[in-house]
Short mmCIF file of C-alpha atoms in Angstrom, two decimals:
data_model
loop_
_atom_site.label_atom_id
_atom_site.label_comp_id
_atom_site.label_asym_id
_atom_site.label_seq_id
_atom_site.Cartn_x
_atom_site.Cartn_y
_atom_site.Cartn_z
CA UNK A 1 5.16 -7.77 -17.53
CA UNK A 2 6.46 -10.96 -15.41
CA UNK A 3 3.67 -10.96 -13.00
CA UNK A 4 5.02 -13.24 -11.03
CA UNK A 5 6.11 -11.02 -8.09
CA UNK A 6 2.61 -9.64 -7.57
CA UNK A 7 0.57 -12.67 -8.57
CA UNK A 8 -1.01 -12.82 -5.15
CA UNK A 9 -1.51 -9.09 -4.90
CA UNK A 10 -5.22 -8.47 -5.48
CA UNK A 11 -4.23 -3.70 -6.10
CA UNK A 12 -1.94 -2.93 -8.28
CA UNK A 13 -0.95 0.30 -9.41
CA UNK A 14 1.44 1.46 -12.01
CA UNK A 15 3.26 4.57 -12.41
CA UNK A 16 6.43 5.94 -14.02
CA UNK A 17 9.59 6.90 -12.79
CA UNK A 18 10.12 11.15 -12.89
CA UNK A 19 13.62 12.22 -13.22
CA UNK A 20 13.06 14.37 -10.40
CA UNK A 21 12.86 11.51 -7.89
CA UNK A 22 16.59 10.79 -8.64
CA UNK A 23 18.90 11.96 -5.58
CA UNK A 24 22.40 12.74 -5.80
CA UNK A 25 23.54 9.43 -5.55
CA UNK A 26 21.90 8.52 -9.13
CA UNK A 27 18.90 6.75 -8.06
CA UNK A 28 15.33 7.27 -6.51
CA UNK A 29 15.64 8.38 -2.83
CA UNK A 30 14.58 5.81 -0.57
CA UNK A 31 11.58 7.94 0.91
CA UNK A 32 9.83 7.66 -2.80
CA UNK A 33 8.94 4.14 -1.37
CA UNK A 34 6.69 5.00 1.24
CA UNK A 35 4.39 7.13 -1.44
CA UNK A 36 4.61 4.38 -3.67
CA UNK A 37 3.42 2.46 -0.79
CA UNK A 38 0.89 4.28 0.01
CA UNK A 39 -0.66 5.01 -3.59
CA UNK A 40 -1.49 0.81 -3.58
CA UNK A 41 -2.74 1.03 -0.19
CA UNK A 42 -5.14 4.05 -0.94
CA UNK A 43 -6.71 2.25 -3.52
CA UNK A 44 -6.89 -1.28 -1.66
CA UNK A 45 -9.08 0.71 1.09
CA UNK A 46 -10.89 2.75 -1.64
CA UNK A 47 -11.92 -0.91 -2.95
CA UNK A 48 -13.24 -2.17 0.26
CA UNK A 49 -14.56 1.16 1.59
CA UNK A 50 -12.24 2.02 3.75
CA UNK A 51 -11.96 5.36 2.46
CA UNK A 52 -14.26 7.36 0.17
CA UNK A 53 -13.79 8.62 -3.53
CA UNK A 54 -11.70 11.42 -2.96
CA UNK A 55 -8.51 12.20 -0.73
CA UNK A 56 -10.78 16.02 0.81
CA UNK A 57 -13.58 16.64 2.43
CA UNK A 58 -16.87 14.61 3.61
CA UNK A 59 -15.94 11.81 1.15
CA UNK A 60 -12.65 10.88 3.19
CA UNK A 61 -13.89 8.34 6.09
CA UNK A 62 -17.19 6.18 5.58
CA UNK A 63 -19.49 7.38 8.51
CA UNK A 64 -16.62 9.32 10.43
CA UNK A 65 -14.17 6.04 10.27
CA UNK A 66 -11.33 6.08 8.22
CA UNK A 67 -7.59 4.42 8.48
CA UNK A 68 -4.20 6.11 10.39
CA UNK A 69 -0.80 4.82 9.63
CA UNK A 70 0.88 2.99 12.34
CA UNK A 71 3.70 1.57 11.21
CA UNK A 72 5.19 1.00 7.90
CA UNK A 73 8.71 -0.61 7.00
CA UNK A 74 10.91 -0.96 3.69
CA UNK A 75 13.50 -3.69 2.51
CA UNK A 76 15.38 -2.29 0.06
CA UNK A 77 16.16 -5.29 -2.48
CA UNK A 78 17.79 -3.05 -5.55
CA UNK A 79 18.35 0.71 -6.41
CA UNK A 80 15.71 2.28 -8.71
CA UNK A 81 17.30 3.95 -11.58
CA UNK A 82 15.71 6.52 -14.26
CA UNK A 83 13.89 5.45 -16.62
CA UNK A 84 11.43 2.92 -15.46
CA UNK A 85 7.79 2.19 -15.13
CA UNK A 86 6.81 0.67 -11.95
CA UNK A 87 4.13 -1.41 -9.96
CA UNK A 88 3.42 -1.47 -6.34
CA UNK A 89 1.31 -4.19 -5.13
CA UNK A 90 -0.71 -4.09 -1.34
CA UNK A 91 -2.44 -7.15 -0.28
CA UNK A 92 -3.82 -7.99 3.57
CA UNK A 93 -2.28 -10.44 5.90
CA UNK A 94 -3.97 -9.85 8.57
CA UNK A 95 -6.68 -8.30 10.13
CA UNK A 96 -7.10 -7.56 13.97
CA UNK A 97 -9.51 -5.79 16.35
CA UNK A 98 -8.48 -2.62 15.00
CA UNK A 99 -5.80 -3.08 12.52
CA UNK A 100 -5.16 -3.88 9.09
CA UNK A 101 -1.75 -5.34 8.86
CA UNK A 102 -0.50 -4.77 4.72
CA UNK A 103 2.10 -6.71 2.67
CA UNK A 104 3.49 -4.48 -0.38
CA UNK A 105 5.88 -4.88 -3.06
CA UNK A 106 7.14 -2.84 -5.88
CA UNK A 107 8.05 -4.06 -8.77
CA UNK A 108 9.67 -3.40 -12.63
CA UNK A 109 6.60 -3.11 -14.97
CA UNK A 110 7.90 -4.29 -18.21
CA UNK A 111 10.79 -7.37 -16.20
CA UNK A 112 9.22 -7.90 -13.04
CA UNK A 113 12.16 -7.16 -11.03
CA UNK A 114 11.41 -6.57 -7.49
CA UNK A 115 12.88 -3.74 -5.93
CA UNK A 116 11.50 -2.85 -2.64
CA UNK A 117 9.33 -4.98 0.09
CA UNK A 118 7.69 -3.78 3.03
CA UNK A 119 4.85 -3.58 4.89
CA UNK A 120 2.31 -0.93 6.74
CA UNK A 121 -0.20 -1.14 9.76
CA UNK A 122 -3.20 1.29 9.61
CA UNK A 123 -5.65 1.34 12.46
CA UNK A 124 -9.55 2.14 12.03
CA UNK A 125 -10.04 5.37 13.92
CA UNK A 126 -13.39 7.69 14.59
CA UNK A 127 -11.44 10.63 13.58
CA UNK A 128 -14.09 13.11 15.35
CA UNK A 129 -12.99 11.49 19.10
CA UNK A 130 -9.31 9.98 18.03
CA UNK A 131 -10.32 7.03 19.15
CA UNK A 132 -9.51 2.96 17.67
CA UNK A 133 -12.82 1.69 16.67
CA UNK A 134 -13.10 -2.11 15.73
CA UNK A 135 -12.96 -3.61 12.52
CA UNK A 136 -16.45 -3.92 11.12
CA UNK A 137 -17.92 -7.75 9.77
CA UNK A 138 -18.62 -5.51 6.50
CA UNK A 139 -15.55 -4.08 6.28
CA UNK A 140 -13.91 -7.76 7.14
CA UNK A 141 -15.68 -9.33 3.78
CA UNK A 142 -14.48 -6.93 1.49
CA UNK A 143 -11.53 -7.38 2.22
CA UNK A 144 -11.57 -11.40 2.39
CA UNK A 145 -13.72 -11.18 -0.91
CA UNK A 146 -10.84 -8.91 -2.66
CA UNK A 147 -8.19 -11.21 -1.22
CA UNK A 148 -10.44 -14.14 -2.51
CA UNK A 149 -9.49 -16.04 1.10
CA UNK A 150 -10.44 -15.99 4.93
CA UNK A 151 -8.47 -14.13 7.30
CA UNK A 152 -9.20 -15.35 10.26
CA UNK A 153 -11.54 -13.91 13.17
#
């Protein structure tokens, strides 16, 4: 693979394209994005402890904290097309009080052609009350030590 489009991206995950994601218009409908974006991001915060081993139960959120989406965006660059083995890349560029701002990009396996760039926002949350909770120092190196660089704060 050209690694050049996710050189910088410290999560990478790779998956194939199903012929079932194909719309009627002969490519991958646009919402397949967002899952690809989400199946980097879910294993960014699994590396830092964000969230625990599995996706049910206890494991979920480390001591009742875990992430919510709040925003999450897509630039389209090319249509995906059947057959194709993909990448999608999350890295941090920021992190505030109570948010962890995400860069992603996915990418052609085997060419490194980039086909979609966006971004996402998740906010730490104590799920039991609903409420934001602050970024902890812990949780703040992991993430700096994964990105290999400070991020400010």
């Amino acid at each position: 693979m050209s690694d050049a489009p996710l050189k910088d991206f410290p999560v990478v995950v790779t998956f194939p394209v199903h012929w079932s994601e194909m719309d009627a218009y002969g490519h991958v409908n646009n919402a397949r994005t967002f899952t690809w974006f989400e199946s980097a991001r879910i294993a960014y915060m699994a590396r830092v402890g964000l969230v625990g081993p599995s996706a049910a139960g206890k494991d979920t959120t480390v001591g009742g904290i875990g992430p919510i989406l709040a925003n999450t965006h897509a630039d389209y660059v090319r249509p995906v097309v059947f057959p194709v083995n993909l990448v999608a890349g999350a890295r941090v560029t920021r992190v505030g009080n109570s948010s962890i701002t995400f860069e992603h990009v996915v990418a052609g396996a085997d060419d490194g052609v980039v086909y979609t760039r966006g971004g996402s926002i998740i906010v730490t949350l104590r799920y039991a009350t609903g409420e934001k909770v602050t970024v902890s120092k812990e949780l703040r190196a992991a993430i700096e030590a994964l990105e290999g660089r400070s991020l400010g704060g």
